[in-house]
Amino acid sequence: MSKKNKTAISPTRDENYPEWYQQVIRAADLAENAPVRGCMIIKPWGYALWENMQASLDKDFKKTGHKNVYFPLFIPKSYFEKEAKHVDGFAKECAVVTHSRLEASSEGGLAPAGELDEPLIVRPTSETIIGEAFARWIQSYRDLPLLTNQWANVVRWEMRTRLFLRTSEFLWQEGHTAHATEEEAMAETKQMLDIYVNFVENMLAIPVIPGRKTESERFPGAEETLTFEAMMQDRKALQGGTSHFLGQKFAKASDITFMDKDGQEQYAWTTSWGVTTRMIGAMVMVHSDDNGLVLPPRIAPSQIVILPILKDDETKEKVLEYCESLKAELENKAFGDGFLNVEMDTRDLRGGEKLWHWIKHGIPMFLEIGPRDVDSNALVVGRRDKDPKERGPQSREEFLSTVVDQLEEMQQGLFDKAKAFQQEHTVRIDTKEEFYKFFTPKNKEKPEIHGGFALAHWNGSAEVEEQIKKDLKVTIRVIPNNSEAEEGKCVITGEPSKQRVVFAKAY
RNA sequence: CGGGGUGUAGCUCAGCCUGGUAGAGCGCUGGCUUUGGGAGCCAGAUGUCGCAGGUUCGAAUCCUGUCGCCCCGACCA
């Protein structure tokens, strides 16, 4: 029974990162593939994470004056055709509804019937249909700014899908706002990015690099796309969310106009911004280890699980009683915006099996309590951010007085660890040779984990972006906000550049 | 849509080449023994072998067609 080197998840991250990711999700019961191609079934433990994300972000949105709305799933094709670049960007991945009923077919079974006059597009995003409403709602500068958000599902018919990271249907929020001036709309775009970055760093403990996208990576139809990028444990980049300054493009497409103070009719300035269930995938890939999911305490559905050790009928009752009272005390402790959530697992399973179940589910803290602990008024505490072997006894009193601090320390620890990893694999590169070497695996047949973020100078041309994408599958992930002005030479062409940008392979 | 692969128990797969009517491991159910690091033994349940034709006395196995899925490319939160 040598479990010393055995990991709960196989393969390990080093052996096969993509497969490891799938196995972590499966072992943690977050989600599974649905019978419908490219779609997922989100299971209770996974959906609870999404609910916690929703609750946190929704509060931030409301605090900054946004109101929730709901628009239809279906968008008339004619609406969608209004903005040319938008069409270019999304047309290839739209699901289209063309019929309104089913009839018995001659081959048996059912066949679509009742063809619609105008096909309906299942929304890949809602700019166009919300624009139509904004045009009616907005008449005067007094109607501005108009600040809305909706929680919804969208469909983008993807070729290749992976649970949470890319699915044909996914859940998200999309904010849509309209403003009287360019400055105000730009300020909104930036504010929402700040809210996202703050959320992701503080709640999900994922360090990110905020900035803006290059023209080729922008949202179809946007004038500016702000974004934040995070580094996964395979050193690839994952775009977390985006905030778009749409200029007056969509206002012109949907005819969103208003009368300004001087009685002049003007086009409004609009923004849109969103984050998706992809955040769950990011969290899995940033924090989890070879024993399964690791959840930051603030976003975990429950922070603590109590595992009573029920040896015999004699002691069973007193152990359970002790655990119940401990649970009640813990649930009275303030944590985050509410109170601690505590699970109690009294299933009739062997202790080891039960413990590993919760380790794989990523619960931040687990308490093993048996008759010995009850007698000494103590408990055995284990933390998910440490080796399972390291767990040890604490007195009940000591534990209760430090538990919240311990969880906060864990939250911060996960962030610090991820930040250190990101910094360790972020390098400044100044020659083309070094750049190509950085992004080329040693073993081409079975690429090892390699590369990372390269901070390099860029001449600003789309040709260079295309070349490195073709040669190395590397893209410019973000032009960082905090990157200091620095004279340099484009790492590919040698042409002058004023700032370093982040190059990486991406999800 | 191009190239490759695959479909057998809830899951992972063997069996196919060389036809004889279905297997393993895991999981599940029950019993006994265990229990502070993923238990052991025993007993059980579970399948129109993706679908439709064909060859044959007989097809999971051979042939034809068809559908689904997976991997690699182009596209993407």
XYZ file of C-alpha atoms (C1' of nucleotides) in Angstrom:
584
model
C 0.000 0.000 0.000
C 2.686 2.484 -0.912
C 0.812 5.695 -1.477
C 3.875 7.863 -0.937
C 4.355 8.868 -4.539
C 0.907 8.170 -5.791
C -1.079 11.155 -6.990
C -4.853 11.289 -7.057
C -4.921 12.534 -10.624
C -3.289 10.708 -13.440
C -1.674 11.723 -15.652
C 0.161 14.434 -13.734
C 0.593 17.953 -15.069
C 4.069 17.173 -16.346
C 3.014 13.978 -18.058
C 0.082 15.356 -20.032
C -1.300 18.741 -19.120
C -4.501 18.769 -21.230
C -5.474 15.305 -20.052
C -4.676 16.249 -16.451
C -7.066 19.202 -16.793
C -9.915 16.977 -17.954
C -9.283 14.510 -15.154
C -9.257 17.225 -12.482
C -12.659 18.421 -13.655
C -13.997 14.910 -13.658
C -12.562 13.996 -10.260
C -13.920 17.206 -8.751
C -17.379 16.664 -10.240
C -17.421 20.132 -11.772
C -18.898 19.227 -15.156
C -19.163 16.601 -17.842
C -19.652 16.492 -21.559
C -23.274 16.676 -22.650
C -24.868 14.454 -25.283
C -24.912 17.551 -27.489
C -21.581 18.056 -29.213
C -19.418 20.717 -27.612
C -21.823 21.424 -24.772
C -21.387 20.708 -21.098
C -23.458 19.698 -18.132
C -22.365 21.783 -15.161
C -22.713 19.755 -11.977
C -23.613 21.132 -8.527
C -20.041 21.678 -7.299
C -19.127 23.484 -10.525
C -22.319 25.506 -10.711
C -21.853 26.655 -7.130
C -18.560 28.225 -8.231
C -20.358 30.078 -11.007
C -23.039 31.254 -8.561
C -20.354 32.624 -6.262
C -18.718 34.435 -9.155
C -22.066 35.842 -10.222
C -22.867 37.053 -6.735
C -19.556 38.841 -6.346
C -19.521 40.482 -9.769
C -23.208 41.359 -9.691
C -22.645 43.320 -6.526
C -19.749 45.198 -8.122
C -21.856 46.010 -11.172
C -24.763 47.296 -9.088
C -22.426 49.355 -6.922
C -21.244 51.146 -10.039
C -24.776 51.949 -11.159
C -25.572 49.149 -13.574
C -29.022 47.537 -13.741
C -29.740 44.005 -14.866
C -31.895 43.345 -17.921
C -32.767 40.379 -20.064
C -32.885 40.275 -23.843
C -34.041 37.427 -26.107
C -31.980 34.414 -27.005
C -32.928 34.917 -30.655
C -31.647 37.737 -32.814
C -33.299 38.445 -36.182
C -30.780 37.978 -38.953
C -31.400 41.493 -40.260
C -30.242 43.004 -36.951
C -27.103 41.013 -37.039
C -26.225 42.204 -40.539
C -25.999 45.834 -39.498
C -22.349 46.014 -38.429
C -20.009 44.636 -41.101
C -16.992 43.753 -38.941
C -19.231 42.226 -36.323
C -20.659 39.969 -39.028
C -17.152 39.022 -40.164
C -16.201 38.051 -36.671
C -19.172 35.939 -35.708
C -20.899 34.713 -38.881
C -18.839 31.531 -39.053
C -19.939 30.300 -35.651
C -23.640 31.101 -35.480
C -26.412 28.621 -34.805
C -29.432 29.569 -36.915
C -33.066 28.755 -36.244
C -35.034 28.361 -39.458
C -38.157 26.423 -38.521
C -40.872 26.716 -35.946
C -42.283 23.238 -35.583
C -41.816 19.526 -36.150
C -43.963 17.190 -38.207
C -43.973 13.440 -38.672
C -41.646 12.692 -41.553
C -42.088 10.053 -44.223
C -39.044 8.101 -42.931
C -40.565 7.994 -39.464
C -39.472 10.362 -36.699
C -39.856 14.103 -36.963
C -38.849 16.661 -39.554
C -38.649 20.461 -39.200
C -41.566 22.326 -40.721
C -43.003 25.784 -40.704
C -40.041 27.660 -42.169
C -39.597 31.126 -40.686
C -39.817 34.196 -42.893
C -36.645 35.512 -41.318
C -34.083 33.148 -39.776
C -33.252 33.762 -36.121
C -29.693 33.670 -34.877
C -29.012 32.189 -31.466
C -27.096 35.032 -29.836
C -23.315 34.747 -29.887
C -23.396 38.168 -28.143
C -26.164 40.757 -27.936
C -24.853 44.115 -29.167
C -27.231 44.253 -32.116
C -30.479 43.383 -30.389
C -29.703 45.543 -27.373
C -28.764 48.348 -29.751
C -32.259 48.281 -31.220
C -33.750 48.826 -27.755
C -31.195 51.472 -26.812
C -32.169 53.411 -29.945
C -35.763 53.578 -28.676
C -34.894 54.188 -25.030
C -32.440 56.981 -25.637
C -33.839 60.326 -26.828
C -32.082 62.965 -24.797
C -28.754 63.520 -23.057
C -30.893 63.180 -19.909
C -31.304 59.478 -20.720
C -27.565 58.978 -20.544
C -25.560 57.234 -19.374
C -27.571 54.050 -19.805
C -25.902 51.276 -17.815
C -27.148 47.693 -18.260
C -25.957 44.167 -17.761
C -27.425 40.770 -18.475
C -26.621 37.282 -17.213
C -27.221 34.872 -20.039
C -26.135 31.938 -22.118
C -24.680 32.393 -25.582
C -23.848 30.023 -28.407
C -20.742 30.077 -30.554
C -20.505 27.017 -32.766
C -16.928 25.999 -32.035
C -14.843 23.487 -33.945
C -12.839 22.234 -31.006
C -14.166 22.387 -27.482
C -12.893 21.781 -23.954
C -14.907 21.861 -20.757
C -15.203 25.436 -19.462
C -12.393 26.772 -21.687
C -14.278 26.590 -24.940
C -17.762 25.167 -25.319
C -20.415 25.759 -27.938
C -22.797 27.104 -25.350
C -21.479 28.978 -22.342
C -22.740 31.186 -19.539
C -21.609 34.760 -19.138
C -22.588 38.278 -18.288
C -22.571 40.955 -20.912
C -22.662 44.598 -19.930
C -23.919 47.133 -22.433
C -23.746 50.848 -21.840
C -24.331 54.062 -23.775
C -22.765 57.448 -23.017
C -22.948 61.030 -24.221
C -19.227 61.469 -24.709
C -16.220 59.542 -25.886
C -14.351 60.273 -22.648
C -17.182 58.923 -20.528
C -17.485 55.731 -22.572
C -13.738 55.190 -22.402
C -13.798 55.742 -18.644
C -16.539 53.118 -18.367
C -14.530 50.662 -20.447
C -11.566 51.117 -18.115
C -13.654 50.990 -14.972
C -15.130 47.631 -15.908
C -11.717 46.194 -16.656
C -10.605 47.363 -13.214
C -13.589 45.615 -11.647
C -12.715 42.394 -13.450
C -9.051 42.539 -12.496
C -9.906 43.242 -8.903
C -12.375 40.351 -8.853
C -10.045 37.857 -10.475
C -7.080 38.736 -8.279
C -8.954 38.983 -4.987
C -11.616 36.308 -5.327
C -10.018 33.814 -7.685
C -6.441 34.517 -6.546
C -5.289 34.672 -10.161
C -2.626 37.299 -10.917
C -3.213 38.974 -14.265
C -1.664 41.423 -16.679
C -4.183 44.093 -17.658
C -3.843 46.089 -20.837
C -5.238 46.408 -24.330
C -5.430 44.183 -27.369
C -3.714 44.763 -30.688
C -6.004 45.597 -33.597
C -5.965 42.040 -34.926
C -7.019 40.567 -31.584
C -9.854 43.019 -30.954
C -13.535 42.216 -30.576
C -15.164 42.355 -34.022
C -16.461 45.881 -34.389
C -14.716 47.405 -31.355
C -12.440 50.432 -31.506
C -10.513 49.343 -28.459
C -10.528 46.109 -26.482
C -9.149 46.044 -22.962
C -8.272 42.687 -21.516
C -6.393 40.818 -18.864
C -4.246 37.767 -19.388
C -3.315 35.081 -16.895
C -0.631 32.406 -17.059
C -1.697 28.790 -16.672
C 0.603 26.152 -15.189
C 1.625 24.997 -18.648
C 2.794 28.618 -19.122
C 0.239 29.335 -21.793
C -1.854 32.488 -21.634
C -5.571 32.579 -21.037
C -7.643 35.654 -21.769
C -9.916 36.200 -18.827
C -12.423 38.754 -19.910
C -12.736 41.750 -22.127
C -14.066 45.277 -21.974
C -14.762 46.966 -25.298
C -14.907 50.606 -26.271
C -17.207 50.480 -29.273
C -16.913 54.130 -30.265
C -19.945 55.180 -32.287
C -19.858 52.183 -34.599
C -22.700 50.267 -33.047
C -24.625 53.475 -32.354
C -24.476 54.213 -36.063
C -25.431 50.651 -36.977
C -28.438 50.673 -34.625
C -29.192 54.377 -34.900
C -28.699 55.199 -31.222
C -28.939 58.978 -31.183
C -29.754 61.645 -28.629
C -30.358 65.378 -28.476
C -27.492 67.089 -26.631
C -27.706 70.186 -24.427
C -27.307 72.421 -27.448
C -30.182 70.784 -29.277
C -27.889 68.936 -31.664
C -28.610 65.322 -32.553
C -25.623 63.094 -31.839
C -24.674 59.437 -31.920
C -24.106 57.863 -28.512
C -20.844 56.196 -27.497
C -21.250 52.603 -26.384
C -19.322 49.942 -24.514
C -19.700 46.240 -23.859
C -17.875 43.917 -21.481
C -18.090 40.318 -20.406
C -16.690 37.429 -18.451
C -17.682 33.805 -18.837
C -17.696 30.370 -17.254
C -14.196 30.167 -18.699
C -13.076 31.746 -15.422
C -13.745 28.394 -13.816
C -11.354 26.744 -16.234
C -8.732 29.387 -15.523
C -9.035 28.803 -11.807
C -8.645 25.060 -12.259
C -5.546 25.487 -14.392
C -3.864 28.060 -12.178
C -4.240 26.496 -8.737
C -4.894 22.787 -9.016
C -2.216 20.141 -8.463
C -1.635 16.449 -9.117
C -4.087 15.585 -6.340
C -6.933 17.447 -8.001
C -8.777 20.706 -7.677
C -7.548 23.476 -5.390
C -10.074 26.200 -4.620
C -9.319 29.643 -3.210
C -11.379 29.874 0.014
C -13.278 33.013 -1.016
C -14.799 31.387 -4.092
C -15.141 27.829 -2.756
C -18.737 26.617 -2.343
C -17.686 25.497 1.131
C -14.511 26.373 2.969
C -14.426 23.456 5.360
C -15.526 19.853 5.476
C -15.892 17.961 8.727
C -15.067 14.262 8.498
C -16.282 12.460 11.602
C -14.441 9.234 12.327
C -17.177 6.847 13.370
C -15.456 3.840 14.889
C -18.216 2.106 16.733
C -21.727 2.716 17.994
C -20.409 3.489 21.435
C -18.513 6.622 20.414
C -20.533 7.486 17.328
C -23.040 9.619 19.115
C -20.599 11.773 21.001
C -18.433 12.303 17.916
C -21.418 13.428 15.869
C -22.613 15.691 18.624
C -19.177 17.293 18.878
C -19.053 17.760 15.100
C -22.529 19.282 14.918
C -21.739 21.846 17.555
C -18.434 22.681 15.872
C -20.214 23.089 12.549
C -22.726 25.468 14.097
C -19.955 27.555 15.651
C -18.029 27.733 12.388
C -21.104 28.728 10.428
C -21.448 31.733 12.667
C -18.067 33.082 11.701
C -18.011 35.958 9.241
C -16.020 35.283 6.099
C -15.921 37.351 2.927
C -19.348 38.864 2.351
C -21.125 36.267 4.433
C -20.340 33.416 6.753
C -18.272 30.271 6.540
C -19.898 27.391 4.690
C -19.243 24.019 6.261
C -19.923 20.549 4.898
C -20.273 17.488 7.079
C -19.643 14.135 5.453
C -21.158 11.306 7.473
C -21.266 8.804 4.632
C -20.361 5.277 5.591
C -17.021 5.178 3.804
C -13.543 4.414 4.948
C -11.787 7.479 6.304
C -9.096 7.543 3.677
C -11.486 7.282 0.795
C -13.673 10.030 2.156
C -10.720 12.324 2.760
C -9.420 11.893 -0.782
C -12.862 12.593 -2.174
C -12.705 16.058 -0.635
C -9.084 16.635 -1.556
C -9.968 15.994 -5.192
C -12.904 18.390 -4.855
C -10.550 21.131 -3.731
C -12.134 21.959 -0.415
C -9.751 24.417 1.287
C -9.765 22.832 4.723
C -10.703 19.457 6.164
C -11.222 18.454 9.765
C -10.920 14.857 10.912
C -12.593 14.285 14.212
C -12.624 11.003 16.091
C -13.243 9.879 19.654
C -9.696 10.788 20.724
C -10.211 14.360 19.559
C -13.535 14.636 21.300
C -11.915 13.493 24.544
C -9.097 16.022 24.247
C -11.330 18.774 22.862
C -9.282 18.960 19.712
C -9.412 18.207 15.985
C -7.039 17.311 13.166
C -6.727 20.047 10.550
C -5.585 19.630 6.978
C -5.191 22.330 4.361
C -5.552 21.864 0.620
C -2.627 24.164 -0.112
C -0.291 21.891 1.811
C 0.760 18.279 1.508
C -2.040 16.044 2.847
C 0.554 14.438 5.137
C 1.136 17.717 6.904
C -2.172 17.816 8.675
C -2.048 17.846 12.415
C -3.915 18.399 15.646
C -5.112 21.748 16.940
C -7.161 22.460 20.019
C -10.756 23.320 19.254
C -10.345 26.694 20.865
C -7.206 27.564 18.961
C -8.739 26.431 15.685
C -11.896 28.467 16.139
C -9.956 31.600 16.908
C -7.609 31.267 13.936
C -9.684 29.580 11.241
C -10.646 32.738 9.389
C -7.060 33.975 9.425
C -5.850 30.620 8.176
C -8.280 30.759 5.260
C -7.261 34.308 4.398
C -3.633 33.264 4.562
C -4.401 30.430 2.174
C -6.177 32.805 -0.207
C -3.164 35.119 -0.230
C -0.768 32.186 -0.457
C -2.434 30.870 -3.603
C -2.189 34.290 -5.206
C 1.455 34.725 -4.219
C 2.373 31.309 -5.528
C 0.659 31.926 -8.862
C 2.279 35.360 -9.091
C 5.734 33.921 -8.430
C 5.135 31.296 -11.117
C 4.066 33.944 -13.593
C 7.121 36.093 -12.860
C 9.474 33.133 -13.020
C 8.316 32.360 -16.543
C 8.124 35.922 -17.843
C 11.314 36.944 -19.600
C 12.534 39.973 -21.501
C 13.700 38.954 -24.933
C 15.635 41.181 -27.341
C 16.780 38.987 -30.199
C 14.851 37.064 -32.794
C 17.003 33.982 -32.243
C 16.304 33.916 -28.529
C 12.606 34.579 -29.190
C 12.256 31.576 -31.487
C 14.245 29.385 -29.128
C 12.017 30.377 -26.195
C 8.871 29.251 -27.968
C 10.230 26.042 -29.522
C 9.937 22.822 -27.501
C 13.001 20.577 -27.294
C 10.923 17.527 -28.098
C 8.772 18.326 -31.107
C 6.915 15.002 -31.131
C 5.694 15.331 -27.588
C 6.257 18.959 -26.577
C 7.266 19.430 -22.978
C 5.961 22.363 -20.989
C 8.037 25.268 -22.222
C 8.008 28.968 -23.022
C 5.967 31.441 -21.033
C 5.411 35.167 -21.422
C 7.986 36.999 -23.532
C 8.243 40.727 -23.007
C 9.578 42.023 -26.285
C 9.514 45.062 -28.501
C 7.169 45.180 -31.461
C 7.007 47.526 -34.425
C 3.215 47.707 -34.294
C 2.605 45.884 -37.576
C 0.063 43.174 -38.221
C 2.568 41.467 -40.552
C 4.877 40.673 -37.655
C 1.935 39.299 -35.673
C 1.007 37.094 -38.598
C 4.519 35.825 -39.064
C 5.065 34.730 -35.482
C 1.616 33.205 -35.369
C 2.432 31.185 -38.433
C 5.946 30.222 -37.314
C 5.406 29.623 -33.607
C 1.648 29.833 -32.888
C 2.526 32.741 -30.653
C 0.380 35.877 -30.457
C 0.549 39.228 -28.758
C -1.671 38.658 -25.765
C -1.727 42.132 -24.356
C -0.111 45.534 -24.516
C 0.317 45.960 -20.769
C -0.928 49.054 -18.979
C 1.984 49.238 -16.598
C 4.726 48.725 -19.143
C 7.069 51.704 -18.901
C 7.982 53.637 -22.013
C 11.268 52.260 -23.269
C 13.063 52.843 -26.524
C 13.866 49.585 -28.239
C 13.908 47.644 -31.445
C 11.258 45.255 -32.699
C 12.409 41.757 -31.836
C 11.556 40.530 -35.329
C 12.278 43.427 -37.704
C 14.663 45.605 -35.696
C 12.463 48.627 -36.349
C 12.063 51.199 -33.554
C 9.547 50.527 -30.767
C 8.548 52.447 -27.664
C 7.112 49.718 -25.486
C 7.353 46.022 -24.737
C 4.306 43.805 -25.273
C 3.443 40.334 -23.989
C 3.936 37.475 -26.450
C 2.730 33.971 -25.579
C 1.038 30.853 -26.773
C -2.611 31.076 -25.828
C -5.705 29.024 -25.148
C -14.143 21.420 -44.794
C -8.887 18.456 -45.553
C -5.734 14.194 -43.093
C -5.791 10.081 -39.443
C -8.439 7.056 -35.879
C -12.556 4.876 -33.403
C -17.632 2.849 -32.033
C -18.358 -3.872 -27.361
C -21.392 -3.319 -19.578
C -22.114 3.103 -16.000
C -16.415 4.128 -17.199
C -11.565 2.442 -19.538
C -10.846 -1.205 -22.874
C -9.658 -6.684 -24.693
C -11.861 -10.017 -28.300
C -12.005 -8.999 -34.835
C -6.462 -10.702 -38.531
C -7.711 -16.899 -38.450
C -16.629 -16.441 -38.104
C -19.242 -20.936 -33.609
C -23.774 -16.501 -30.388
C -19.653 -11.948 -24.860
C -14.899 -10.856 -21.547
C -11.373 -8.039 -17.977
C -10.350 -4.006 -14.687
C -12.722 -0.064 -12.297
C -17.558 1.334 -10.585
C -22.416 -0.507 -8.621
C -25.495 -3.962 -4.961
C -25.310 -7.428 -0.713
C -22.545 -10.161 3.253
C -18.354 -10.806 6.515
C -13.639 -8.788 8.212
C -11.433 -4.035 8.603
C -11.121 1.401 9.880
C -6.984 8.247 12.367
C -3.701 8.064 4.454
C -7.291 5.868 -1.425
C -9.237 -1.617 2.399
C -9.640 -7.184 1.829
C -12.368 -11.600 0.808
C -16.910 -13.780 -0.963
C -21.436 -13.487 -3.661
C -24.322 -10.789 -7.342
C -26.652 -7.359 -11.267
C -25.629 -5.036 -15.925
C -24.904 -5.602 -22.987
C -30.259 -5.771 -29.409
C -21.289 -5.613 -29.770
C -23.325 2.502 -33.251
C -27.201 1.707 -37.211
C -28.971 -0.608 -41.966
C -28.218 -4.078 -45.620
C -25.303 -8.314 -47.588
C -22.237 -13.115 -47.524
C -22.854 -17.654 -44.437
C -25.802 -23.395 -41.507
C -23.896 -19.533 -38.163
C -21.398 -12.517 -37.900
C -18.928 -8.316 -32.478
C -15.593 -10.748 -36.132
C -15.887 -10.769 -43.377
C -18.217 -7.138 -47.335
C -21.133 -2.532 -48.617
C -23.470 1.734 -47.041
C -24.620 5.141 -43.216
C -24.373 7.921 -38.607
C -21.822 9.530 -34.273
C -17.489 10.610 -31.649
C -12.061 11.515 -30.949
C -7.181 13.429 -32.559
C -4.259 16.738 -36.031
C -4.968 21.339 -39.301
C -7.900 26.564 -40.570
C -11.351 29.747 -36.549
C -12.274 31.222 -31.511
C -14.349 34.214 -24.601
